[in-house]
Short mmCIF file of N, CA and C in Angstrom, two decimals:
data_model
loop_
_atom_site.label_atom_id
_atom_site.label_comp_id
_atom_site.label_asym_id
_atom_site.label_seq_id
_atom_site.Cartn_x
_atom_site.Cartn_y
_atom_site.Cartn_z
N UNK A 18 -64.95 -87.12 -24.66
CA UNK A 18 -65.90 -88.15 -24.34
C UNK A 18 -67.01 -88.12 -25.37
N UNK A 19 -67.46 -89.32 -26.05
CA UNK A 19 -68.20 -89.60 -26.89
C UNK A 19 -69.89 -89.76 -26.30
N UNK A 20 -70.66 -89.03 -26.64
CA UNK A 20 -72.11 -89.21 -26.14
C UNK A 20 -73.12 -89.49 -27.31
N UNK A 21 -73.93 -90.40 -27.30
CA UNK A 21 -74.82 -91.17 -28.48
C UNK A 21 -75.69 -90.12 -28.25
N UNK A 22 -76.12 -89.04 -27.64
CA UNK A 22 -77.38 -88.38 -27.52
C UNK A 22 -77.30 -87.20 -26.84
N UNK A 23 -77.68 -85.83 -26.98
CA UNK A 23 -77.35 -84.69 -26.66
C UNK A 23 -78.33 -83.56 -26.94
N UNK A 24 -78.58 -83.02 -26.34
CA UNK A 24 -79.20 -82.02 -26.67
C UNK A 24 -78.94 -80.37 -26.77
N UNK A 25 -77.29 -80.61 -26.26
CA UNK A 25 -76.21 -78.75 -26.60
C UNK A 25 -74.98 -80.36 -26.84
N UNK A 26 -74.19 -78.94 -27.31
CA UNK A 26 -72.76 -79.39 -27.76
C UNK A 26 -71.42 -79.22 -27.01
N UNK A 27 -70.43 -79.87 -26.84
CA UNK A 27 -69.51 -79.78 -26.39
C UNK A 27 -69.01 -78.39 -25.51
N UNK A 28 -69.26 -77.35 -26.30
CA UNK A 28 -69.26 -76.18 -25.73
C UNK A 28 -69.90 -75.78 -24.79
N UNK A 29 -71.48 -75.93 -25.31
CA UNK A 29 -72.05 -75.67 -23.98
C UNK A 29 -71.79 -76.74 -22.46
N UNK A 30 -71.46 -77.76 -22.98
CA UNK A 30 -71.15 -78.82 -21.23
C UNK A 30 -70.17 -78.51 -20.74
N UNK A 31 -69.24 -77.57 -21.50
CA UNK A 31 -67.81 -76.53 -20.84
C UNK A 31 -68.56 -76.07 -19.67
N UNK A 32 -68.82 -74.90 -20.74
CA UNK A 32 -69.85 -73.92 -19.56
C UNK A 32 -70.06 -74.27 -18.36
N UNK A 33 -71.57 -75.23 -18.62
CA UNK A 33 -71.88 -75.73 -17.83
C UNK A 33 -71.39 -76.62 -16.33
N UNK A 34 -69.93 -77.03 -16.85
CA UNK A 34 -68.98 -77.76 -15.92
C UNK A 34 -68.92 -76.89 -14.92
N UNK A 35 -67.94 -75.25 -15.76
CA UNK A 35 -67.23 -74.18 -15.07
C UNK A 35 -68.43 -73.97 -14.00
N UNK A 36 -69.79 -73.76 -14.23
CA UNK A 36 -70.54 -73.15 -13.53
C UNK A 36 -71.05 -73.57 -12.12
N UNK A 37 -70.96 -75.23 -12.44
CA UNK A 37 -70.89 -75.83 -10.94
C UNK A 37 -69.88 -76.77 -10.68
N UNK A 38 -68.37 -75.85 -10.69
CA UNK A 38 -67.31 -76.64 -10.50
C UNK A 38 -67.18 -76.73 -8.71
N UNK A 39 -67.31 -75.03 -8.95
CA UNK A 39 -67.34 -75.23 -7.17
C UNK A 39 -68.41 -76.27 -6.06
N UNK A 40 -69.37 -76.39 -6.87
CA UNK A 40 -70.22 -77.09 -6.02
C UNK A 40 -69.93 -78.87 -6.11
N UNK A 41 -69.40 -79.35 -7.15
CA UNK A 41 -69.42 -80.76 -7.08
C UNK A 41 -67.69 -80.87 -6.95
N UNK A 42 -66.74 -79.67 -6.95
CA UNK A 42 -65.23 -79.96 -6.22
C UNK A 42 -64.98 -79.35 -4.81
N UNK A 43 -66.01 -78.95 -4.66
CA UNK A 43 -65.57 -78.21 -3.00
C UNK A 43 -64.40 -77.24 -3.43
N UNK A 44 -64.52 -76.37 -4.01
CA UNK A 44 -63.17 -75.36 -4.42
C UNK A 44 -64.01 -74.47 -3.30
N UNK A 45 -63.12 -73.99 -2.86
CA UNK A 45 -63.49 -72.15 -1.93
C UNK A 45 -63.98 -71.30 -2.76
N UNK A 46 -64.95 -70.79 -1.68
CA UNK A 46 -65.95 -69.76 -2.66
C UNK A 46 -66.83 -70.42 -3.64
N UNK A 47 -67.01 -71.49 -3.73
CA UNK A 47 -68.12 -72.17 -4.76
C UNK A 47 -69.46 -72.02 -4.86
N UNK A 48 -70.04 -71.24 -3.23
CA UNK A 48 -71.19 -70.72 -3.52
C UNK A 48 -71.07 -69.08 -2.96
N UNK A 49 -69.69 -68.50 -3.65
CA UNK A 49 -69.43 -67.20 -3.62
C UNK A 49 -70.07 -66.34 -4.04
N UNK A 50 -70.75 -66.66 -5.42
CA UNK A 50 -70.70 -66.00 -6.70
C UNK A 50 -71.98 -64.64 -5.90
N UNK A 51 -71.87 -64.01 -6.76
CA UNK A 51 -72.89 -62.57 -6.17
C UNK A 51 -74.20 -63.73 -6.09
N UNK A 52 -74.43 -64.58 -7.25
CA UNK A 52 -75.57 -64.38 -7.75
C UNK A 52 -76.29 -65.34 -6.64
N UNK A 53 -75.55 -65.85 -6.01
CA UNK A 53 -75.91 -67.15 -5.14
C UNK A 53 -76.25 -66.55 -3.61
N UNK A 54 -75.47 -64.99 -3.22
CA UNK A 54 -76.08 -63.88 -1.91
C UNK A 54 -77.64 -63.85 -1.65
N UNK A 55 -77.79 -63.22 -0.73
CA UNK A 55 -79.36 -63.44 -1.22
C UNK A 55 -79.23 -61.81 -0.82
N UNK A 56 -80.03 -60.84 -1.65
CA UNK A 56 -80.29 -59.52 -1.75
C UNK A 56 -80.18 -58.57 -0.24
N UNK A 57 -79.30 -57.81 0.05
CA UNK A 57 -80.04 -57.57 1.46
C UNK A 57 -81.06 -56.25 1.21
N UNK A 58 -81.82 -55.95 2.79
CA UNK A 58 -83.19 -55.07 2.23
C UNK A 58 -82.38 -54.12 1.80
N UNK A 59 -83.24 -53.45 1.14
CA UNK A 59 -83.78 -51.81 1.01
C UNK A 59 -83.25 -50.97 2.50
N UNK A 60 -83.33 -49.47 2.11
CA UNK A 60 -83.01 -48.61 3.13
C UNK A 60 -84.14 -48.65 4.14
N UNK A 61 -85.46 -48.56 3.65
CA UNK A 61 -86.62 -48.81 4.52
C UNK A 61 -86.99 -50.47 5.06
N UNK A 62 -86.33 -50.91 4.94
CA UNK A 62 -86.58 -52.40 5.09
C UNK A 62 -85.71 -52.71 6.64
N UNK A 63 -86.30 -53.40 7.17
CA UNK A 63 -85.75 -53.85 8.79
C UNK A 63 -85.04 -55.14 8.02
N UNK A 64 -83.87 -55.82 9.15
CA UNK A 64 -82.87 -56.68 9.07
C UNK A 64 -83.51 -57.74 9.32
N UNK A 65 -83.19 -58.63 8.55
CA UNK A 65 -83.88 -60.05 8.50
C UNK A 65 -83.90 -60.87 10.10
N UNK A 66 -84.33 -61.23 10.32
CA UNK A 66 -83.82 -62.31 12.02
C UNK A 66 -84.46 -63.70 11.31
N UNK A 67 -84.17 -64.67 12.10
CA UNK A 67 -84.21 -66.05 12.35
C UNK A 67 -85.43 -66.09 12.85
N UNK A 68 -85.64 -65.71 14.02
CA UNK A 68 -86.83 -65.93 14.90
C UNK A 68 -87.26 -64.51 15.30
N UNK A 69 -88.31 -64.34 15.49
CA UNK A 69 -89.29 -63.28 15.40
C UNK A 69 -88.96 -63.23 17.41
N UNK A 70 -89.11 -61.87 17.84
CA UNK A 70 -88.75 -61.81 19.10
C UNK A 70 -90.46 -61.94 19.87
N UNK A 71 -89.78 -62.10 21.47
CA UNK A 71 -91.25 -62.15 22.05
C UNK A 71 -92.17 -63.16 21.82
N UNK A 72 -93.41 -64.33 22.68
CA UNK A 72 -93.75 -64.98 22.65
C UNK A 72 -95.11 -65.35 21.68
N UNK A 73 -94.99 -64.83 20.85
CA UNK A 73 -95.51 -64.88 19.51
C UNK A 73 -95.17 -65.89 18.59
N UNK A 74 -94.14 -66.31 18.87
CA UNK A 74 -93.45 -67.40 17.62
C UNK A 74 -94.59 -68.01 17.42
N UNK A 75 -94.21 -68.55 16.20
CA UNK A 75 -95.23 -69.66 15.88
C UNK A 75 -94.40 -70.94 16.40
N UNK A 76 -95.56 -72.44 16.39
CA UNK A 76 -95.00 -73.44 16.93
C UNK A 76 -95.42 -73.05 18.41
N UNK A 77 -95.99 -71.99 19.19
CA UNK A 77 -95.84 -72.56 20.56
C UNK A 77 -97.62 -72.50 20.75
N UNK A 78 -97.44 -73.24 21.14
CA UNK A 78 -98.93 -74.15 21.88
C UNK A 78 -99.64 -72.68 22.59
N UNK A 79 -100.86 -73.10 22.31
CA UNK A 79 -101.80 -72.38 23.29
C UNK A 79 -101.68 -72.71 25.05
N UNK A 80 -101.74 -72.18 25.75
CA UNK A 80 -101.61 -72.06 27.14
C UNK A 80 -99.73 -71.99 27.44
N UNK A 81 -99.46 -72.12 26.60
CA UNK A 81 -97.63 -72.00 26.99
C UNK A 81 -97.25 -71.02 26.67
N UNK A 82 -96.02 -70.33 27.39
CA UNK A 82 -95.25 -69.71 26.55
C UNK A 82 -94.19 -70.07 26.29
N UNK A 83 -93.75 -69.43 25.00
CA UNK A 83 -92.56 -69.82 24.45
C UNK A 83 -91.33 -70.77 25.06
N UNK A 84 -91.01 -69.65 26.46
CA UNK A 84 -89.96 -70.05 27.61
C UNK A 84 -90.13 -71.84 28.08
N UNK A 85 -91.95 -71.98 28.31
CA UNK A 85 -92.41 -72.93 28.60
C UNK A 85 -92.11 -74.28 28.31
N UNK A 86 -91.96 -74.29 26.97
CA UNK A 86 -91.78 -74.77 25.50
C UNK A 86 -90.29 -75.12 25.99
N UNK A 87 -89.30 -74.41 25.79
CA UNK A 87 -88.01 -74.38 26.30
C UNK A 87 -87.66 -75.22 27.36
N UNK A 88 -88.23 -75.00 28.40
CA UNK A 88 -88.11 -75.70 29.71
C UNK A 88 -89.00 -77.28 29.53
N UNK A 89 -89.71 -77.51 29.60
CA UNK A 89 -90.23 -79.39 29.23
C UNK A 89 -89.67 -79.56 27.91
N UNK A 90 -88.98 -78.94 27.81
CA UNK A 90 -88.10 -80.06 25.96
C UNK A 90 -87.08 -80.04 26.58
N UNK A 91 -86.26 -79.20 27.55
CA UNK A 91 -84.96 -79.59 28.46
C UNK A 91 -84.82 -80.64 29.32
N UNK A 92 -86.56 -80.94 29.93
CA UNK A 92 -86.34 -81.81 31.04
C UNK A 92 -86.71 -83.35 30.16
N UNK A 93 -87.41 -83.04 28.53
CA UNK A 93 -87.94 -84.31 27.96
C UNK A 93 -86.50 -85.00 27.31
N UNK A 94 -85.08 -84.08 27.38
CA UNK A 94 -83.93 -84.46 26.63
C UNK A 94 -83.41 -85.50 27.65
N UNK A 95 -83.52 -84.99 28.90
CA UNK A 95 -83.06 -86.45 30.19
C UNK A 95 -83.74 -87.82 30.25
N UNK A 96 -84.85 -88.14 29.58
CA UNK A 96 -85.68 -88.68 29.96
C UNK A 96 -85.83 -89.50 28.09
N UNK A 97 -85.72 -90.67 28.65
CA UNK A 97 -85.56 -91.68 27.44
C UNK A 97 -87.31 -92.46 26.99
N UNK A 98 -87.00 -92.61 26.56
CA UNK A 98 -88.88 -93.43 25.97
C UNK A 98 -88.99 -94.40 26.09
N UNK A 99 -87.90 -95.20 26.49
CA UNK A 99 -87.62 -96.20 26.99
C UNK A 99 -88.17 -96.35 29.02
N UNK A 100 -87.88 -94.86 29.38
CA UNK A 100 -88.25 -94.97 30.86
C UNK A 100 -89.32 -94.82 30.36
N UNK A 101 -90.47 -94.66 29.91
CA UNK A 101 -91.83 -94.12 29.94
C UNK A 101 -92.28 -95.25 29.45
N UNK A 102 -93.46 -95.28 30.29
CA UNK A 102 -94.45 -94.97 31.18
C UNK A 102 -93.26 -95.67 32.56
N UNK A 103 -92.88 -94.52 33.47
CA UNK A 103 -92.12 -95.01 34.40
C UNK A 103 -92.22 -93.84 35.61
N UNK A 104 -91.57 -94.54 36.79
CA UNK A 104 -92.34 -93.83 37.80
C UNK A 104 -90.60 -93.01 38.33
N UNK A 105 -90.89 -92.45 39.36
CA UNK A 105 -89.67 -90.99 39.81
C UNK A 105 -88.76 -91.74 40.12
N UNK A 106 -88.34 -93.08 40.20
CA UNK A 106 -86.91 -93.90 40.23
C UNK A 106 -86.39 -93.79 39.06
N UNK A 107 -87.60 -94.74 38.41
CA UNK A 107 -87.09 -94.77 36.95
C UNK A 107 -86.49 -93.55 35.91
N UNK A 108 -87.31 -92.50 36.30
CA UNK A 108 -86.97 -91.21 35.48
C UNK A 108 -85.41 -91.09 36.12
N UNK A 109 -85.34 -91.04 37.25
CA UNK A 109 -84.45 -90.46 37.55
C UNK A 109 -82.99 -90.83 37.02
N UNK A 110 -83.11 -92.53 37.32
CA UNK A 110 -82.17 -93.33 36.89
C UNK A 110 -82.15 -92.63 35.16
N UNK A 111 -83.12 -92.55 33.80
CA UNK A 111 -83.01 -92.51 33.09
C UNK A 111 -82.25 -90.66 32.95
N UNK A 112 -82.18 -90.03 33.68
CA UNK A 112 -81.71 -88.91 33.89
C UNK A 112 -80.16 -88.82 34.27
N UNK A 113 -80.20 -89.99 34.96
CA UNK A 113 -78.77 -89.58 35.16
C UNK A 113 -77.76 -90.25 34.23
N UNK A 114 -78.13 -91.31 33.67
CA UNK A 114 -77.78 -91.89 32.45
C UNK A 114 -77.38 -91.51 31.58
N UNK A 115 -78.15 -89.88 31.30
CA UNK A 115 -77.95 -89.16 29.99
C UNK A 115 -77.18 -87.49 30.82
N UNK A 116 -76.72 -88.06 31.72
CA UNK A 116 -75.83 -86.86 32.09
C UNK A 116 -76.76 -85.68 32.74
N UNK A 117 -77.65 -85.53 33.04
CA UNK A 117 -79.01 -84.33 33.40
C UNK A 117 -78.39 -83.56 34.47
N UNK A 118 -78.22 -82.34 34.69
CA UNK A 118 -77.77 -81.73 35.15
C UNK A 118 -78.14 -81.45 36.50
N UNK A 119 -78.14 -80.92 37.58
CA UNK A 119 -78.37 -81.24 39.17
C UNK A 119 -80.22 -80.66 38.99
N UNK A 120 -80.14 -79.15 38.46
CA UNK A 120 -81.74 -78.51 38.26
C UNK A 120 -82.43 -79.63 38.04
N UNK A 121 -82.44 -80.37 37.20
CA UNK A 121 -83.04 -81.36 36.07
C UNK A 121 -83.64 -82.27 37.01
N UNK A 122 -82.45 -83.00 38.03
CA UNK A 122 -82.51 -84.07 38.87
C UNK A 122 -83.19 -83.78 40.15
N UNK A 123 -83.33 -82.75 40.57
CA UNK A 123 -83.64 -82.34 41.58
C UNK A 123 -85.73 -81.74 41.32
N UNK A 124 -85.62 -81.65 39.72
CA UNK A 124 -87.28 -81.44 39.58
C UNK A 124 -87.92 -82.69 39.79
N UNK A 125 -87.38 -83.90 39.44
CA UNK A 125 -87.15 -85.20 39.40
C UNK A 125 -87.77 -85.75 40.83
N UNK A 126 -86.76 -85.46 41.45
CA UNK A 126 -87.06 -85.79 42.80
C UNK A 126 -88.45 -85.15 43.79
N UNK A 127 -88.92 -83.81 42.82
CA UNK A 127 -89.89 -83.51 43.38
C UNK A 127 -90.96 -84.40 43.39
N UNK A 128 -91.14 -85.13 42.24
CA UNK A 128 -92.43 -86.00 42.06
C UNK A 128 -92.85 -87.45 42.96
N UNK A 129 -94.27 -87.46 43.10
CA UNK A 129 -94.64 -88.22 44.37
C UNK A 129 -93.77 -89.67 43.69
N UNK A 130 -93.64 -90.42 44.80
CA UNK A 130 -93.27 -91.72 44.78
C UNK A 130 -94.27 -92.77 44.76
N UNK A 131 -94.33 -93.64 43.63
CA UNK A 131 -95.16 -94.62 43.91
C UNK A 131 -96.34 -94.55 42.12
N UNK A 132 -96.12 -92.91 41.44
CA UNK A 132 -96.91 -92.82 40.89
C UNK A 132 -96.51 -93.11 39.39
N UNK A 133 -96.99 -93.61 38.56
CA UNK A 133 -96.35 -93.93 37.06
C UNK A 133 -96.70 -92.47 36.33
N UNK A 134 -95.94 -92.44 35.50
CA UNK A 134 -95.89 -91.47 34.49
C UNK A 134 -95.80 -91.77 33.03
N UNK A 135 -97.20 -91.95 32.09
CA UNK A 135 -96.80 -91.49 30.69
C UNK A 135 -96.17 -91.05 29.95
N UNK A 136 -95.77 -90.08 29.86
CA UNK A 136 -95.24 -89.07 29.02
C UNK A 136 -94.75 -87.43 30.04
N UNK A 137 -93.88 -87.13 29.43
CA UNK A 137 -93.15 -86.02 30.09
C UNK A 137 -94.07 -84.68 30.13
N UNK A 138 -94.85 -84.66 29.15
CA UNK A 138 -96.15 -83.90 29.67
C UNK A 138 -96.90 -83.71 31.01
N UNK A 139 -97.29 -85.14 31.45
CA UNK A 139 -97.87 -85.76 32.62
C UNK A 139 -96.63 -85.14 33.89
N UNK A 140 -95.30 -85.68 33.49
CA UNK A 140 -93.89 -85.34 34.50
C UNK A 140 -94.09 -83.27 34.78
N UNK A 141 -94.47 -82.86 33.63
CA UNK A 141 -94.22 -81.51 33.61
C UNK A 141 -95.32 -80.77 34.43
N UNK A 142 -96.53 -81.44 34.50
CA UNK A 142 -97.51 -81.06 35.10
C UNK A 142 -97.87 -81.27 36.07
N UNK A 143 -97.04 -82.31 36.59
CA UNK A 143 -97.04 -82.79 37.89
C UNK A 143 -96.40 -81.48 38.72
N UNK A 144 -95.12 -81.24 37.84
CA UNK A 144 -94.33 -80.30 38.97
C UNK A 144 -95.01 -79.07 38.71
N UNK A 145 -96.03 -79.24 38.45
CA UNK A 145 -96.86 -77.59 38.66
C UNK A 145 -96.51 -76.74 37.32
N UNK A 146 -96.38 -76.91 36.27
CA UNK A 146 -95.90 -75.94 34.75
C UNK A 146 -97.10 -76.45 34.09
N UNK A 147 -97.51 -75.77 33.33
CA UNK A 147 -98.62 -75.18 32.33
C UNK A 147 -98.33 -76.41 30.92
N UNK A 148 -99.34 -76.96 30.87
CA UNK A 148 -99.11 -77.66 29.54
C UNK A 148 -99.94 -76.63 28.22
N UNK A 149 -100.14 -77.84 27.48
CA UNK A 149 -101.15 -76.91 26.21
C UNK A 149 -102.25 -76.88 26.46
N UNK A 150 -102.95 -75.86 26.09
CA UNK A 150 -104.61 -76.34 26.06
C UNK A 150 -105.13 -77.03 24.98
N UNK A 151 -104.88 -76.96 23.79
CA UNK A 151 -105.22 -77.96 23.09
C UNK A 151 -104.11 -77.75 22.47
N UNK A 152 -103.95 -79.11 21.54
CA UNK A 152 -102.81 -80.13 20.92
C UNK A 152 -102.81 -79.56 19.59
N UNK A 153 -103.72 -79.81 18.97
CA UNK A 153 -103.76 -79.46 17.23
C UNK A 153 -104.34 -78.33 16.83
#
């Protein structure tokens, strides 16, 4: 292949091919190579984790814990944005829509009748669980 402009030569765009063949052909092992591992520690060095244990993580709100966090993002996955601002029919209906599991439906049903709901915050605090103390 003929190129009007270059800055290495034929040889080097060999190279260069071989070096990320695996990555632009999907060959096995293409991001094998040692160099692409990432180091593991030292003998004195503890094992890497994902998430740091215990309710420390970062990301969780003041007045919550972690678990907290866990539980109103389970019950905010039933619950469409479309029902909101909607009252304990509406949630419910929007709960069962998305498949919500009996726990889910049944927190659901705890909430007074008659009352609208904002946001799943408002839903979460209704049934008595701890929101944030502050937001930002």
């Amino acid at each position: 292949m003929e190129r009007g402009n270059s800055k290495h030569g034929p040889r080097v765009d060999d190279a260069m091919a071989q070096e990320i063949r695996g990555t632009t052909q999907g060959v096995a092992g293409g991001r094998a190579e040692e160099w692409h591992e990432a180091e593991p520690p030292g003998e004195d060095q503890p094992e890497p984790t994902t998430v740091p244990a215990g309710d420390n993580r970062s990301g969780t709100p003041q007045g919550m814990t972690s678990e907290d966090v866990e539980q109103r993002s389970r019950l905010g996955r039933y619950i469409n944005l479309t029902a909101l601002p909607g009252d304990r029919a509406t949630l419910r209906r929007s709960a069962e829509d998305n498949e919500a599991p009996a726990d889910v439906l049944d927190e659901i049903d705890q909430l007074p009748a008659g009352r609208t709901f904002q946001t799943v915050s408002e839903v979460w605090a209704e049934l008595g669980h701890a929101n944030e103390t502050t937001r930002w």
